[in-house]
Amino acid sequence: MQPTELYLVRHGLAGEADPTRDDRQRPLTPAGRQRTRAVAKRLQALDLHFDGLLSSPLVRATQTAELLRRAGLCKRVEESDVLAPGGDFEAWLRWLRHWRRSPGHRRLCLVGHMPALAAWAELLVFGQPQQRLVLKKAGVLGLTLPARGSPLARSALFLLASPRYLLE
Amino acid sequence: MQPTELYLVRHGLAGEADPTRDDRQRPLTPAGRQRTRAVAKRLQALDLHFDGLLSSPLVRATQTAELLRRAGLCKRVEESDVLAPGGDFEAWLRWLRHWRRSPGHRRLCLVGHMPALAAWAELLVFGQPQQRLVLKKAGVLGLTLPARGSPLARSALFLLASPRYLLE
């Protein structure tokens, strides 16, 4: 296997939670769409292209993923419940092992939620989730997973940035 | 005390190490100066201002620190051997405790070297150095240290970016 570059993107700004409505349907706000689109264009300008993009099925995540796709960052968006809140990290690791086996699969993007995204990054980099990584909405984490063996506690973190730092 | 925002900046690109010359005198290359200056301007555009800037006394670090000062990021540069390669983290922690006691001291910048800068960040965030943070030359780490008590294994990481991600 090759080392895998893994990008974790938190969904953009969504409306306030409303207990009378289904939280899974909560969409991005107009400002959230605009800022997420700007981040997507910025990543595209950095010559990023993802060989795969897996998104949480919640609307604020799929809308974020779709904005990444429209900016030319990936060919298609795949949805998976492992990225929904309370999702299953071990199930994702199994999915990842399979994904990495395909030739040309080197750069992967996950679109999801806090606190899971930071916790997953901490598991990959340091081996335990400590909730010490601050990932703002439409923010990006970048990791390098080693070519061989488990990525747990063996990956490197090369990027952690909120939109403020990515955008002019 | 207030929470402290701590920025760790790695010196810019310097010439190749030459065993016949004093490594402490190795200067930034013209390209290194240019890129470091661009990062300094970008941090200034982000409205950062440091209440203190402590630099390694090695020339490639003091030149980096001076470019930050000239961009308006701090009033003056202080040099300290604790930031030289092989420097003393515990001695810096003692210096920090003292520094934080002064009113108006909230945002601090350190200019230094790898692998120490990443190791210090890991100590502050996760409690042990694991060399899993990738900080390129003229790259920036941003941490928030808690208002009270030891910052060890209790700080948050909100920024890790090489110049590539900070600059257009």
Coordinates of C-alpha atoms in Angstrom, one line a residue:
Chain A
M1 CA 0.0 0.0 0.0
Q2 CA 0.9 3.6 -0.4
P3 CA 0.7 6.1 2.5
T4 CA -2.8 7.5 2.5
E5 CA -3.5 11.2 2.8
L6 CA -6.6 11.7 4.8
Y7 CA -8.6 14.9 5.0
L8 CA -11.3 15.4 7.6
V9 CA -13.7 18.2 6.9
R10 CA -16.3 19.4 9.3
H11 CA -19.6 20.4 7.9
G12 CA -20.3 24.2 7.4
L13 CA -22.4 26.4 9.5
A14 CA -25.9 25.1 9.9
G15 CA -29.1 26.6 11.5
E16 CA -29.7 26.3 15.2
A17 CA -30.8 22.9 16.5
D18 CA -34.6 22.8 16.8
P19 CA -35.9 20.0 19.1
T20 CA -39.2 20.0 17.2
R21 CA -37.5 19.0 13.9
D22 CA -35.4 16.1 12.7
D23 CA -31.8 17.2 13.4
R24 CA -30.6 15.0 10.4
Q25 CA -32.4 17.4 8.1
R26 CA -30.9 20.6 9.4
P27 CA -29.3 22.4 6.3
L28 CA -26.4 24.8 6.0
T29 CA -27.3 28.5 6.4
P30 CA -26.6 30.8 3.4
A31 CA -23.5 32.1 5.2
G32 CA -22.5 28.5 5.9
R33 CA -22.9 27.6 2.2
Q34 CA -20.8 30.6 1.1
R35 CA -17.9 29.9 3.5
T36 CA -17.9 26.2 2.8
R37 CA -17.8 27.0 -1.0
A38 CA -14.9 29.3 -0.4
V39 CA -13.0 26.6 1.5
A40 CA -13.8 24.1 -1.3
K41 CA -12.4 26.5 -3.9
R42 CA -9.3 27.1 -1.8
L43 CA -8.6 23.4 -1.5
Q44 CA -9.1 23.1 -5.2
A45 CA -6.6 25.9 -5.7
L46 CA -4.2 23.9 -3.6
D47 CA -4.4 21.2 -6.3
L48 CA -6.1 18.7 -4.0
H49 CA -8.2 16.0 -5.6
F50 CA -9.7 13.2 -3.5
D51 CA -9.8 9.7 -4.8
G52 CA -12.7 9.1 -2.5
L53 CA -15.1 11.2 -0.5
L54 CA -17.2 9.7 2.3
S55 CA -19.8 11.8 4.0
S56 CA -22.1 11.6 7.0
P57 CA -25.7 11.2 5.7
L58 CA -26.9 14.2 7.7
V59 CA -28.0 17.0 5.4
R60 CA -25.5 19.6 6.7
A61 CA -22.7 17.1 5.9
T62 CA -24.0 16.0 2.5
Q63 CA -24.5 19.6 1.5
T64 CA -20.9 20.3 2.5
A65 CA -19.7 17.2 0.6
E66 CA -21.7 18.3 -2.5
L67 CA -20.0 21.8 -2.4
L68 CA -16.6 20.0 -2.3
R69 CA -17.6 17.9 -5.3
R70 CA -18.9 20.9 -7.3
A71 CA -15.5 22.6 -6.7
G72 CA -13.9 19.7 -8.5
L73 CA -12.4 18.0 -5.5
C74 CA -13.9 14.6 -6.1
K75 CA -15.9 12.7 -8.7
R76 CA -18.7 11.5 -6.4
V77 CA -19.9 11.6 -2.9
E78 CA -20.5 8.4 -1.0
E79 CA -22.7 8.5 2.2
S80 CA -22.1 6.3 5.2
D81 CA -23.7 6.0 8.6
V82 CA -20.3 5.4 10.2
L83 CA -19.8 9.2 9.8
A84 CA -23.1 10.1 11.5
P85 CA -22.9 11.4 15.1
G86 CA -22.2 8.3 17.3
G87 CA -20.7 6.6 14.3
D88 CA -18.5 3.5 14.5
F89 CA -14.8 4.2 14.2
E90 CA -13.9 0.4 14.0
A91 CA -16.4 0.0 11.2
W92 CA -14.8 2.9 9.4
L93 CA -11.3 1.3 9.9
R94 CA -12.6 -1.9 8.2
W95 CA -14.0 0.2 5.3
L96 CA -10.7 2.0 5.1
R97 CA -8.7 -1.2 4.8
H98 CA -10.8 -2.3 1.9
W99 CA -10.7 1.2 0.3
R100 CA -7.0 1.4 0.4
R101 CA -6.6 -1.9 -1.5
S102 CA -7.9 -0.4 -4.7
P103 CA -5.1 0.9 -7.0
G104 CA -5.1 4.7 -7.3
H105 CA -6.8 5.2 -3.9
R106 CA -4.4 7.5 -2.1
R107 CA -6.2 10.6 -1.0
L108 CA -9.4 10.3 1.0
C109 CA -11.8 12.9 2.4
L110 CA -14.3 12.4 5.2
V111 CA -17.1 14.9 5.8
G112 CA -18.6 14.7 9.3
H113 CA -19.2 16.1 12.7
M114 CA -17.5 17.2 15.9
P115 CA -16.5 15.8 18.3
A116 CA -16.0 12.6 16.3
L117 CA -13.7 14.0 13.6
A118 CA -11.2 15.3 16.2
A119 CA -11.5 12.1 18.2
W120 CA -10.8 10.0 15.2
A121 CA -7.8 12.2 14.3
E122 CA -6.5 11.8 17.8
L123 CA -6.9 8.0 17.7
L124 CA -5.0 7.9 14.4
V125 CA -2.2 10.2 15.6
F126 CA -1.9 9.6 19.3
G127 CA -3.9 6.5 20.0
Q128 CA -6.5 8.0 22.3
P129 CA -9.2 10.6 22.0
Q130 CA -8.5 13.5 24.3
Q131 CA -10.7 16.2 22.7
R132 CA -7.8 18.6 22.4
L133 CA -8.0 19.4 18.7
V134 CA -10.2 22.4 17.8
L135 CA -11.9 22.0 14.5
K136 CA -14.3 24.8 13.5
K137 CA -17.1 24.5 11.0
A138 CA -15.8 24.0 7.5
G139 CA -12.4 23.5 9.0
V140 CA -9.9 20.9 7.7
L141 CA -7.6 18.3 9.3
G142 CA -4.9 16.6 7.2
L143 CA -3.2 13.4 8.2
T144 CA -0.8 11.0 6.6
L145 CA -1.5 7.3 7.3
P146 CA 1.5 5.0 7.1
A147 CA 1.8 2.7 4.1
R148 CA 1.8 -0.5 6.1
G149 CA 0.2 -1.8 9.3
S150 CA -2.4 -0.2 11.5
P151 CA -2.8 3.6 11.2
L152 CA -3.8 3.8 14.9
A153 CA -1.3 5.9 16.9
R154 CA 1.0 5.8 13.9
S155 CA -0.4 8.6 11.6
A156 CA 1.0 12.1 11.3
L157 CA -0.9 15.4 11.5
F158 CA 0.2 18.0 8.9
L159 CA -2.8 20.3 8.8
L160 CA -5.4 21.7 11.3
A161 CA -7.0 24.9 10.1
S162 CA -10.3 26.7 10.5
P163 CA -11.6 28.7 7.5
R164 CA -10.1 31.8 9.0
Y165 CA -6.6 30.5 8.3
L166 CA -7.3 29.0 4.9
L167 CA -9.1 32.0 3.4
E168 CA -7.9 35.5 2.6
Chain B
M1 CA -4.7 34.4 34.7
Q2 CA -6.2 34.5 31.2
P3 CA -5.9 31.6 28.8
T4 CA -2.7 32.2 26.8
E5 CA -2.7 31.9 23.0
L6 CA 0.7 30.4 22.0
Y7 CA 2.0 30.4 18.5
L8 CA 5.0 28.3 17.6
V9 CA 6.8 29.4 14.4
R10 CA 9.5 27.3 12.8
H11 CA 12.4 29.3 11.2
G12 CA 12.3 29.8 7.4
L13 CA 14.3 27.9 4.8
A14 CA 18.0 28.2 5.5
G15 CA 21.1 27.1 3.6
E16 CA 22.3 23.6 3.7
A17 CA 24.2 22.6 6.9
D18 CA 28.0 22.9 6.3
P19 CA 30.1 20.9 8.9
T20 CA 33.0 23.4 8.4
R21 CA 30.9 26.3 9.6
D22 CA 29.1 27.2 12.8
D23 CA 25.6 26.0 12.4
R24 CA 24.3 28.7 14.7
Q25 CA 25.3 31.3 12.0
R26 CA 23.5 29.7 9.1
P27 CA 21.2 32.4 7.6
L28 CA 17.9 32.2 5.7
T29 CA 18.2 31.8 2.0
P30 CA 16.7 34.6 -0.2
A31 CA 13.7 32.3 -0.9
G32 CA 13.4 31.5 2.8
R33 CA 13.4 35.2 3.6
Q34 CA 10.7 35.8 1.0
R35 CA 8.4 33.0 2.1
T36 CA 8.9 33.9 5.8
R37 CA 8.1 37.5 5.1
A38 CA 4.9 36.4 3.2
V39 CA 3.8 34.3 6.2
A40 CA 4.5 37.2 8.6
K41 CA 2.3 39.5 6.4
R42 CA -0.4 36.9 6.4
L43 CA -0.4 36.6 10.2
Q44 CA -0.5 40.4 10.4
A45 CA -3.5 40.4 8.0
L46 CA -5.2 38.0 10.4
D47 CA -4.9 40.7 13.1
L48 CA -2.4 38.8 15.2
H49 CA -0.3 40.8 17.5
F50 CA 2.0 39.1 20.0
D51 CA 2.5 40.5 23.5
G52 CA 5.8 38.7 23.5
L53 CA 8.1 37.0 21.1
L54 CA 10.9 34.7 22.2
S55 CA 13.3 33.4 19.7
S56 CA 16.1 30.8 19.5
P57 CA 19.4 32.7 19.3
L58 CA 20.4 30.9 16.1
V59 CA 20.7 33.2 13.1
R60 CA 18.0 31.5 11.0
A61 CA 15.6 31.9 13.9
T62 CA 16.5 35.5 14.9
Q63 CA 16.1 36.4 11.2
T64 CA 12.7 34.8 11.1
A65 CA 11.7 36.6 14.3
E66 CA 12.9 39.9 12.9
L67 CA 10.8 39.4 9.8
L68 CA 7.8 38.8 12.2
R69 CA 8.6 42.0 14.1
R70 CA 9.0 44.1 10.9
A71 CA 5.6 42.9 9.8
G72 CA 4.2 44.5 12.9
L73 CA 3.5 41.3 14.8
C74 CA 5.4 42.3 18.0
K75 CA 7.2 45.2 19.5
R76 CA 10.5 43.5 20.1
V77 CA 12.3 40.2 19.9
E78 CA 13.8 38.5 23.0
E79 CA 16.3 35.7 22.5
S80 CA 16.7 32.7 24.7
D81 CA 18.8 29.6 24.8
V82 CA 15.8 27.5 25.9
L83 CA 14.7 27.7 22.3
A84 CA 18.0 26.6 20.8
P85 CA 18.3 23.0 19.6
G86 CA 18.4 20.8 22.7
G87 CA 16.8 23.6 24.7
D88 CA 15.2 23.0 28.1
F89 CA 11.4 22.7 28.1
E90 CA 11.2 22.8 31.9
A91 CA 13.1 26.1 31.9
W92 CA 10.8 27.5 29.3
L93 CA 7.8 26.4 31.5
R94 CA 9.3 28.4 34.4
W95 CA 9.8 31.4 32.1
L96 CA 6.2 31.1 30.9
R97 CA 4.8 31.0 34.4
H98 CA 6.5 34.3 35.1
W99 CA 5.6 35.8 31.7
R100 CA 1.9 35.0 32.1
R101 CA 1.8 36.9 35.4
S102 CA 2.2 40.3 33.8
P103 CA -1.0 42.1 32.9
G104 CA -1.7 42.2 29.2
H105 CA 0.4 39.2 28.4
R106 CA -2.0 37.0 26.6
R107 CA -0.5 36.1 23.2
L108 CA 3.0 34.7 22.9
C109 CA 5.1 33.6 20.0
L110 CA 8.1 31.3 20.0
V111 CA 10.4 31.0 17.1
G112 CA 12.5 27.9 17.1
H113 CA 13.5 24.6 15.5
M114 CA 12.2 21.1 14.8
P115 CA 11.9 18.6 16.3
A116 CA 11.6 20.6 19.6
L117 CA 8.6 22.8 18.6
A118 CA 6.4 19.8 17.7
A119 CA 7.6 18.0 20.7
W120 CA 6.7 20.9 23.0
A121 CA 3.3 21.2 21.4
E122 CA 2.7 17.5 21.9
L123 CA 3.7 17.8 25.6
L124 CA 1.3 20.7 26.0
V125 CA -1.6 19.1 24.2
F126 CA -1.2 15.3 24.8
G127 CA 1.4 15.1 27.6
Q128 CA 4.1 13.2 25.7
P129 CA 6.2 13.9 22.7
Q130 CA 5.5 11.5 19.9
Q131 CA 6.8 13.3 16.9
R132 CA 3.6 13.1 15.0
L133 CA 3.1 16.8 14.2
V134 CA 4.5 17.9 10.8
L135 CA 5.7 21.5 11.0
K136 CA 7.4 22.7 7.8
K137 CA 9.8 25.6 7.6
A138 CA 8.0 29.0 8.3
G139 CA 5.0 26.9 9.4
V140 CA 2.9 27.8 12.4
L141 CA 1.3 25.9 15.3
G142 CA -1.4 27.6 17.4
L143 CA -2.3 26.4 21.0
T144 CA -4.6 27.7 23.7
L145 CA -3.2 27.2 27.2
P146 CA -5.8 27.0 30.0
A147 CA -6.2 29.9 32.3
R148 CA -5.3 28.1 35.5
G149 CA -3.0 25.2 36.4
S150 CA -0.3 23.5 34.4
P151 CA -0.7 23.7 30.6
L152 CA 0.9 20.2 30.3
A153 CA -1.5 17.7 28.6
R154 CA -4.2 20.4 29.1
S155 CA -3.8 22.7 26.1
A156 CA -5.8 22.7 22.9
L157 CA -4.4 22.8 19.4
F158 CA -6.3 25.0 17.0
L159 CA -3.8 25.6 14.2
L160 CA -1.1 23.5 12.4
A161 CA -0.3 24.9 9.0
S162 CA 2.7 25.0 6.6
P163 CA 3.1 28.1 4.5
R164 CA 1.4 26.3 1.6
Y165 CA -1.9 26.4 3.5
L166 CA -1.5 29.9 4.9
L167 CA -0.5 31.7 1.6
E168 CA -2.5 32.1 -1.6

